[in-house]
Amino acid sequence: QAVVTQEPSLTVSPGGTVTLTCGSTTGAVTSGHYTYWFQQKPGQTPTALIYNTYNKHSWTPARFSGSLFGDKAALTLSGAQPEDEADYYCLVLYGGAWMFGGGTKLTVL
Amino acid sequence: EVQLVESGGGLVQPGGSLRLSCAASGSPISSYWLIWVRQAPGKGLEWVANIKEDGSERNYMDSVKGRFTISRDNARNSVYLEMNNLRPDDTAMYYCARGRFDAWGQGTLVTVSS
């Protein structure tokens, strides 16, 4: 069974840039995996930031972007703000079923 | 703006059953895939199941196959999750979500314990 991999934790300075990645133990993550990215703050429900690898929802801040980076999907945050400190999860499609990564705890410090 | 409200959670013994409901208001759900996602206390998100707009396709995570059944009633603007043979590791907050995860409910807590 596939496992979706994410960095357990990352730290970024205010105003800095950070890239979170989302890999798969079965091989490269491609656009055909229709990757989603979610942000979850403590005590809150998740919020979808990116869908289908690249696309933003209307509420997604412009500083977030989705892409493919080598053999992984990636979420790049450019110009980090203190309110971006949160857990971030990717979600990857395998056939008809989906699988979340373990999440990345992002600290803005 | 659609609102999703889950119900049906609670405390159940191992081997027991529960039926979760998710009712939508403010917008019809008939044009959307519907999804259940869970999160164990202090843990990450787990995708549980989804169902196509007309109910013709359903998919499940491996650990719930044969135990959980997702269904929907578009006339009632609702989606359901029938959970049987529950195990302690099914303990989690269960969320329903719509389509491209553009709407989520607040969740209903399921606790499986003797």
PDB file of C-alpha atoms in Angstrom:
ATOM      1  CA  GLN A   1       0.000   0.000   0.000  1.00  0.00           C
ATOM      2  CA  ALA A   2       1.240   3.453  -0.856  1.00  0.00           C
ATOM      3  CA  VAL A   3       2.434   5.867   1.798  1.00  0.00           C
ATOM      4  CA  VAL A   4       2.337   9.617   1.230  1.00  0.00           C
ATOM      5  CA  THR A   5       5.382  11.333   2.704  1.00  0.00           C
ATOM      6  CA  GLN A   6       5.765  14.864   4.053  1.00  0.00           C
ATOM      7  CA  GLU A   7       8.400  16.615   6.119  1.00  0.00           C
ATOM      8  CA  PRO A   8       7.359  16.279   9.778  1.00  0.00           C
ATOM      9  CA  SER A   9       8.314  19.837  10.567  1.00  0.00           C
ATOM     10  CA  LEU A  10       9.738  22.949   8.943  1.00  0.00           C
ATOM     11  CA  THR A  11      10.608  26.413  10.158  1.00  0.00           C
ATOM     12  CA  VAL A  12      10.482  29.627   8.161  1.00  0.00           C
ATOM     13  CA  SER A  13      11.342  33.192   9.113  1.00  0.00           C
ATOM     14  CA  PRO A  14       8.686  35.893   8.813  1.00  0.00           C
ATOM     15  CA  GLY A  15       8.779  37.155   5.238  1.00  0.00           C
ATOM     16  CA  GLY A  16      10.740  34.130   4.123  1.00  0.00           C
ATOM     17  CA  THR A  17      10.012  31.400   1.604  1.00  0.00           C
ATOM     18  CA  VAL A  18       9.535  27.710   2.328  1.00  0.00           C
ATOM     19  CA  THR A  19       8.589  24.707   0.201  1.00  0.00           C
ATOM     20  CA  LEU A  20       6.683  21.772   1.626  1.00  0.00           C
ATOM     21  CA  THR A  21       6.806  18.561  -0.386  1.00  0.00           C
ATOM     22  CA  CYS A  22       4.513  15.576  -0.841  1.00  0.00           C
ATOM     23  CA  GLY A  23       5.974  12.307  -2.077  1.00  0.00           C
ATOM     24  CA  SER A  24       4.755   8.782  -2.681  1.00  0.00           C
ATOM     25  CA  THR A  25       6.427   5.473  -1.912  1.00  0.00           C
ATOM     26  CA  THR A  26       5.003   4.089  -5.180  1.00  0.00           C
ATOM     27  CA  GLY A  27       6.928   6.538  -7.384  1.00  0.00           C
ATOM     28  CA  ALA A  28       6.662  10.049  -8.701  1.00  0.00           C
ATOM     29  CA  VAL A  29       3.707  12.241  -7.821  1.00  0.00           C
ATOM     30  CA  THR A  30       2.336  13.649 -11.072  1.00  0.00           C
ATOM     31  CA  SER A  31      -0.514  15.886 -12.148  1.00  0.00           C
ATOM     32  CA  GLY A  32      -2.561  12.706 -12.471  1.00  0.00           C
ATOM     33  CA  HIS A  33      -2.581  12.417  -8.673  1.00  0.00           C
ATOM     34  CA  TYR A  34      -4.649  15.638  -8.457  1.00  0.00           C
ATOM     35  CA  THR A  35      -2.871  16.695  -5.257  1.00  0.00           C
ATOM     36  CA  TYR A  36      -4.636  18.838  -2.701  1.00  0.00           C
ATOM     37  CA  TRP A  37      -3.039  20.926   0.047  1.00  0.00           C
ATOM     38  CA  PHE A  38      -4.776  21.754   3.331  1.00  0.00           C
ATOM     39  CA  GLN A  39      -3.996  24.066   6.209  1.00  0.00           C
ATOM     40  CA  GLN A  40      -5.180  23.222   9.706  1.00  0.00           C
ATOM     41  CA  LYS A  41      -4.764  25.456  12.738  1.00  0.00           C
ATOM     42  CA  PRO A  42      -5.253  24.138  16.286  1.00  0.00           C
ATOM     43  CA  GLY A  43      -8.881  23.487  17.136  1.00  0.00           C
ATOM     44  CA  GLN A  44     -10.078  24.306  13.616  1.00  0.00           C
ATOM     45  CA  THR A  45     -11.340  22.292  10.698  1.00  0.00           C
ATOM     46  CA  PRO A  46      -8.976  21.992   7.744  1.00  0.00           C
ATOM     47  CA  THR A  47      -9.050  24.515   4.924  1.00  0.00           C
ATOM     48  CA  ALA A  48      -8.259  23.526   1.366  1.00  0.00           C
ATOM     49  CA  LEU A  49      -5.634  25.813  -0.164  1.00  0.00           C
ATOM     50  CA  ILE A  50      -4.743  24.066  -3.439  1.00  0.00           C
ATOM     51  CA  TYR A  51      -6.574  21.524  -5.605  1.00  0.00           C
ATOM     52  CA  ASN A  52      -5.487  19.564  -8.681  1.00  0.00           C
ATOM     53  CA  THR A  53      -1.817  20.319  -7.974  1.00  0.00           C
ATOM     54  CA  TYR A  54      -1.825  23.967  -9.030  1.00  0.00           C
ATOM     55  CA  ASN A  55      -5.256  25.547  -8.560  1.00  0.00           C
ATOM     56  CA  LYS A  56      -6.174  27.948  -5.769  1.00  0.00           C
ATOM     57  CA  HIS A  57      -9.536  28.390  -4.130  1.00  0.00           C
ATOM     58  CA  SER A  58     -10.924  31.911  -4.046  1.00  0.00           C
ATOM     59  CA  TRP A  59      -9.861  32.278  -0.410  1.00  0.00           C
ATOM     60  CA  THR A  60      -6.299  31.059  -0.857  1.00  0.00           C
ATOM     61  CA  PRO A  61      -3.794  33.830  -0.125  1.00  0.00           C
ATOM     62  CA  ALA A  62      -1.666  34.701  -3.143  1.00  0.00           C
ATOM     63  CA  ARG A  63       1.501  33.836  -1.210  1.00  0.00           C
ATOM     64  CA  PHE A  64       0.648  30.122  -1.455  1.00  0.00           C
ATOM     65  CA  SER A  65       1.279  28.217  -4.677  1.00  0.00           C
ATOM     66  CA  GLY A  66       1.179  24.575  -5.722  1.00  0.00           C
ATOM     67  CA  SER A  67       3.497  22.842  -8.166  1.00  0.00           C
ATOM     68  CA  LEU A  68       5.401  19.693  -9.035  1.00  0.00           C
ATOM     69  CA  PHE A  69       8.984  19.682  -7.780  1.00  0.00           C
ATOM     70  CA  GLY A  70      11.048  16.815  -9.094  1.00  0.00           C
ATOM     71  CA  ASP A  71       9.117  13.653  -8.311  1.00  0.00           C
ATOM     72  CA  LYS A  72       6.955  15.285  -5.659  1.00  0.00           C
ATOM     73  CA  ALA A  73       4.120  17.741  -5.332  1.00  0.00           C
ATOM     74  CA  ALA A  74       5.019  20.953  -3.580  1.00  0.00           C
ATOM     75  CA  LEU A  75       3.403  23.802  -1.696  1.00  0.00           C
ATOM     76  CA  THR A  76       5.446  26.996  -1.680  1.00  0.00           C
ATOM     77  CA  LEU A  77       4.823  29.811   0.740  1.00  0.00           C
ATOM     78  CA  SER A  78       6.446  33.065  -0.323  1.00  0.00           C
ATOM     79  CA  GLY A  79       6.485  35.836   2.254  1.00  0.00           C
ATOM     80  CA  ALA A  80       5.475  33.862   5.340  1.00  0.00           C
ATOM     81  CA  GLN A  81       3.218  35.561   7.871  1.00  0.00           C
ATOM     82  CA  PRO A  82       2.819  34.670  11.549  1.00  0.00           C
ATOM     83  CA  GLU A  83      -0.723  33.469  10.837  1.00  0.00           C
ATOM     84  CA  ASP A  84       0.666  30.831   8.453  1.00  0.00           C
ATOM     85  CA  GLU A  85       1.917  28.802  11.403  1.00  0.00           C
ATOM     86  CA  ALA A  86      -0.159  25.638  11.156  1.00  0.00           C
ATOM     87  CA  ASP A  87      -0.192  22.000  10.135  1.00  0.00           C
ATOM     88  CA  TYR A  88      -0.230  21.359   6.404  1.00  0.00           C
ATOM     89  CA  TYR A  89      -1.467  18.173   4.782  1.00  0.00           C
ATOM     90  CA  CYS A  90      -1.318  16.955   1.217  1.00  0.00           C
ATOM     91  CA  LEU A  91      -3.898  14.587  -0.247  1.00  0.00           C
ATOM     92  CA  VAL A  92      -3.120  12.371  -3.211  1.00  0.00           C
ATOM     93  CA  LEU A  93      -5.395  10.338  -5.490  1.00  0.00           C
ATOM     94  CA  TYR A  94      -4.595   6.678  -6.123  1.00  0.00           C
ATOM     95  CA  GLY A  95      -7.163   5.322  -8.552  1.00  0.00           C
ATOM     96  CA  GLY A  96     -10.501   6.033  -6.921  1.00  0.00           C
ATOM     97  CA  ALA A  97      -9.187   6.337  -3.382  1.00  0.00           C
ATOM     98  CA  TRP A  98      -7.327   9.184  -1.721  1.00  0.00           C
ATOM     99  CA  MET A  99      -4.608   9.238   0.892  1.00  0.00           C
ATOM    100  CA  PHE A 100      -3.355  12.008   3.158  1.00  0.00           C
ATOM    101  CA  GLY A 101       0.258  12.561   4.015  1.00  0.00           C
ATOM    102  CA  GLY A 102       1.285  12.607   7.645  1.00  0.00           C
ATOM    103  CA  GLY A 103       1.362  16.393   7.737  1.00  0.00           C
ATOM    104  CA  THR A 104       4.015  19.081   8.143  1.00  0.00           C
ATOM    105  CA  LYS A 105       4.072  21.297  11.209  1.00  0.00           C
ATOM    106  CA  LEU A 106       5.159  24.706   9.960  1.00  0.00           C
ATOM    107  CA  THR A 107       6.627  27.132  12.454  1.00  0.00           C
ATOM    108  CA  VAL A 108       7.040  30.814  11.578  1.00  0.00           C
ATOM    109  CA  LEU A 109       9.880  32.044  13.731  1.00  0.00           C
TER     110      LEU A 109
ATOM    111  CA  GLU B   1     -23.256  29.402   0.952  1.00  0.00           C
ATOM    112  CA  VAL B   2     -23.517  25.732   1.859  1.00  0.00           C
ATOM    113  CA  GLN B   3     -23.373  24.573   5.452  1.00  0.00           C
ATOM    114  CA  LEU B   4     -22.662  20.972   6.418  1.00  0.00           C
ATOM    115  CA  VAL B   5     -23.718  19.592   9.792  1.00  0.00           C
ATOM    116  CA  GLU B   6     -22.695  16.146  10.984  1.00  0.00           C
ATOM    117  CA  SER B   7     -24.541  14.121  13.598  1.00  0.00           C
ATOM    118  CA  GLY B   8     -24.727  10.615  14.971  1.00  0.00           C
ATOM    119  CA  GLY B   9     -21.426  10.328  16.788  1.00  0.00           C
ATOM    120  CA  GLY B  10     -21.059   9.031  20.305  1.00  0.00           C
ATOM    121  CA  LEU B  11     -19.585   6.368  22.560  1.00  0.00           C
ATOM    122  CA  VAL B  12     -19.875   2.794  21.326  1.00  0.00           C
ATOM    123  CA  GLN B  13     -18.360  -0.497  22.445  1.00  0.00           C
ATOM    124  CA  PRO B  14     -15.918  -2.399  20.230  1.00  0.00           C
ATOM    125  CA  GLY B  15     -17.850  -4.413  17.681  1.00  0.00           C
ATOM    126  CA  GLY B  16     -20.750  -1.980  17.778  1.00  0.00           C
ATOM    127  CA  SER B  17     -22.309   0.154  15.070  1.00  0.00           C
ATOM    128  CA  LEU B  18     -23.071   3.795  14.401  1.00  0.00           C
ATOM    129  CA  ARG B  19     -24.647   5.721  11.561  1.00  0.00           C
ATOM    130  CA  LEU B  20     -23.293   9.174  10.880  1.00  0.00           C
ATOM    131  CA  SER B  21     -25.296  11.743   8.973  1.00  0.00           C
ATOM    132  CA  CYS B  22     -24.248  14.929   7.252  1.00  0.00           C
ATOM    133  CA  ALA B  23     -26.978  17.354   6.284  1.00  0.00           C
ATOM    134  CA  ALA B  24     -26.364  20.202   3.859  1.00  0.00           C
ATOM    135  CA  SER B  25     -28.237  23.469   3.783  1.00  0.00           C
ATOM    136  CA  GLY B  26     -28.012  26.578   1.659  1.00  0.00           C
ATOM    137  CA  SER B  27     -27.107  24.782  -1.550  1.00  0.00           C
ATOM    138  CA  PRO B  28     -27.928  21.415  -3.148  1.00  0.00           C
ATOM    139  CA  ILE B  29     -25.251  18.735  -2.954  1.00  0.00           C
ATOM    140  CA  SER B  30     -26.463  16.688  -5.904  1.00  0.00           C
ATOM    141  CA  SER B  31     -23.731  17.999  -8.224  1.00  0.00           C
ATOM    142  CA  TYR B  32     -20.837  17.120  -5.950  1.00  0.00           C
ATOM    143  CA  TRP B  33     -18.821  14.181  -4.793  1.00  0.00           C
ATOM    144  CA  LEU B  34     -19.136  13.889  -1.020  1.00  0.00           C
ATOM    145  CA  ILE B  35     -16.379  12.759   1.287  1.00  0.00           C
ATOM    146  CA  TRP B  36     -15.846  11.579   4.853  1.00  0.00           C
ATOM    147  CA  VAL B  37     -12.538  12.405   6.541  1.00  0.00           C
ATOM    148  CA  ARG B  38     -11.523  11.525  10.103  1.00  0.00           C
ATOM    149  CA  GLN B  39      -8.945  12.701  12.587  1.00  0.00           C
ATOM    150  CA  ALA B  40      -7.977  10.762  15.688  1.00  0.00           C
ATOM    151  CA  PRO B  41      -7.187  12.895  18.744  1.00  0.00           C
ATOM    152  CA  GLY B  42      -3.816  14.557  18.276  1.00  0.00           C
ATOM    153  CA  LYS B  43      -3.229  12.797  14.965  1.00  0.00           C
ATOM    154  CA  GLY B  44      -3.324  13.633  11.275  1.00  0.00           C
ATOM    155  CA  LEU B  45      -6.123  13.570   8.747  1.00  0.00           C
ATOM    156  CA  GLU B  46      -7.363  10.315   7.211  1.00  0.00           C
ATOM    157  CA  TRP B  47      -9.501  10.115   4.085  1.00  0.00           C
ATOM    158  CA  VAL B  48     -12.228   7.530   4.815  1.00  0.00           C
ATOM    159  CA  ALA B  49     -14.607   7.297   1.867  1.00  0.00           C
ATOM    160  CA  ASN B  50     -16.234   9.167  -0.972  1.00  0.00           C
ATOM    161  CA  ILE B  51     -19.311   8.833  -3.155  1.00  0.00           C
ATOM    162  CA  LYS B  52     -20.049  10.102  -6.638  1.00  0.00           C
ATOM    163  CA  GLU B  53     -22.805  12.599  -7.403  1.00  0.00           C
ATOM    164  CA  ASP B  54     -25.346   9.924  -8.352  1.00  0.00           C
ATOM    165  CA  GLY B  55     -24.092   7.304  -5.917  1.00  0.00           C
ATOM    166  CA  SER B  56     -22.803   5.064  -8.728  1.00  0.00           C
ATOM    167  CA  GLU B  57     -19.221   4.997  -7.430  1.00  0.00           C
ATOM    168  CA  ARG B  58     -17.990   4.621  -3.873  1.00  0.00           C
ATOM    169  CA  ASN B  59     -14.440   4.301  -2.621  1.00  0.00           C
ATOM    170  CA  TYR B  60     -13.034   3.415   0.811  1.00  0.00           C
ATOM    171  CA  MET B  61      -9.757   3.409   2.665  1.00  0.00           C
ATOM    172  CA  ASP B  62      -8.429  -0.111   3.102  1.00  0.00           C
ATOM    173  CA  SER B  63      -8.960  -0.390   6.866  1.00  0.00           C
ATOM    174  CA  VAL B  64     -12.708   0.292   6.650  1.00  0.00           C
ATOM    175  CA  LYS B  65     -13.570  -1.781   3.582  1.00  0.00           C
ATOM    176  CA  GLY B  66     -16.276  -4.278   4.431  1.00  0.00           C
ATOM    177  CA  ARG B  67     -17.135  -2.462   7.670  1.00  0.00           C
ATOM    178  CA  PHE B  68     -18.178   1.046   6.552  1.00  0.00           C
ATOM    179  CA  THR B  69     -20.732   2.020   3.914  1.00  0.00           C
ATOM    180  CA  ILE B  70     -21.138   5.476   2.459  1.00  0.00           C
ATOM    181  CA  SER B  71     -24.474   6.470   0.972  1.00  0.00           C
ATOM    182  CA  ARG B  72     -26.338   9.601  -0.004  1.00  0.00           C
ATOM    183  CA  ASP B  73     -29.847  10.917  -0.438  1.00  0.00           C
ATOM    184  CA  ASN B  74     -29.836  13.888  -2.790  1.00  0.00           C
ATOM    185  CA  ALA B  75     -33.509  14.563  -2.131  1.00  0.00           C
ATOM    186  CA  ARG B  76     -32.693  15.005   1.546  1.00  0.00           C
ATOM    187  CA  ASN B  77     -29.429  16.817   0.734  1.00  0.00           C
ATOM    188  CA  SER B  78     -27.583  14.375   2.949  1.00  0.00           C
ATOM    189  CA  VAL B  79     -24.732  11.893   3.041  1.00  0.00           C
ATOM    190  CA  TYR B  80     -24.324   9.040   5.490  1.00  0.00           C
ATOM    191  CA  LEU B  81     -21.645   6.752   6.865  1.00  0.00           C
ATOM    192  CA  GLU B  82     -22.787   3.421   8.243  1.00  0.00           C
ATOM    193  CA  MET B  83     -20.061   2.026  10.494  1.00  0.00           C
ATOM    194  CA  ASN B  84     -20.141  -1.588  11.668  1.00  0.00           C
ATOM    195  CA  ASN B  85     -17.769  -3.767  13.677  1.00  0.00           C
ATOM    196  CA  LEU B  86     -16.176  -0.663  15.130  1.00  0.00           C
ATOM    197  CA  ARG B  87     -12.681  -0.881  16.594  1.00  0.00           C
ATOM    198  CA  PRO B  88     -10.859   1.339  19.091  1.00  0.00           C
ATOM    199  CA  ASP B  89      -8.670   2.694  16.283  1.00  0.00           C
ATOM    200  CA  ASP B  90     -11.806   4.081  14.602  1.00  0.00           C
ATOM    201  CA  THR B  91     -11.992   6.620  17.426  1.00  0.00           C
ATOM    202  CA  ALA B  92     -11.837  10.038  15.778  1.00  0.00           C
ATOM    203  CA  MET B  93     -13.612  13.204  14.820  1.00  0.00           C
ATOM    204  CA  TYR B  94     -15.467  12.473  11.588  1.00  0.00           C
ATOM    205  CA  TYR B  95     -15.935  15.287   9.075  1.00  0.00           C
ATOM    206  CA  CYS B  96     -17.980  15.410   5.904  1.00  0.00           C
ATOM    207  CA  ALA B  97     -16.828  17.569   3.031  1.00  0.00           C
ATOM    208  CA  ARG B  98     -18.025  18.531  -0.407  1.00  0.00           C
ATOM    209  CA  GLY B  99     -16.481  18.245  -3.845  1.00  0.00           C
ATOM    210  CA  ARG B 100     -13.148  20.041  -3.915  1.00  0.00           C
ATOM    211  CA  PHE B 101     -13.185  20.248  -0.130  1.00  0.00           C
ATOM    212  CA  ASP B 102     -14.585  23.766  -0.426  1.00  0.00           C
ATOM    213  CA  ALA B 103     -16.989  23.123   2.430  1.00  0.00           C
ATOM    214  CA  TRP B 104     -16.569  21.108   5.627  1.00  0.00           C
ATOM    215  CA  GLY B 105     -18.757  20.332   8.571  1.00  0.00           C
ATOM    216  CA  GLN B 106     -17.620  20.887  12.138  1.00  0.00           C
ATOM    217  CA  GLY B 107     -17.361  17.171  12.762  1.00  0.00           C
ATOM    218  CA  THR B 108     -18.938  14.549  15.007  1.00  0.00           C
ATOM    219  CA  LEU B 109     -16.889  12.611  17.549  1.00  0.00           C
ATOM    220  CA  VAL B 110     -16.891   8.825  17.533  1.00  0.00           C
ATOM    221  CA  THR B 111     -15.378   7.060  20.536  1.00  0.00           C
ATOM    222  CA  VAL B 112     -14.978   3.291  20.478  1.00  0.00           C
ATOM    223  CA  SER B 113     -14.242   1.995  23.946  1.00  0.00           C
ATOM    224  CA  SER B 114     -15.417  -0.556  26.462  1.00  0.00           C
TER     225      SER B 114
END
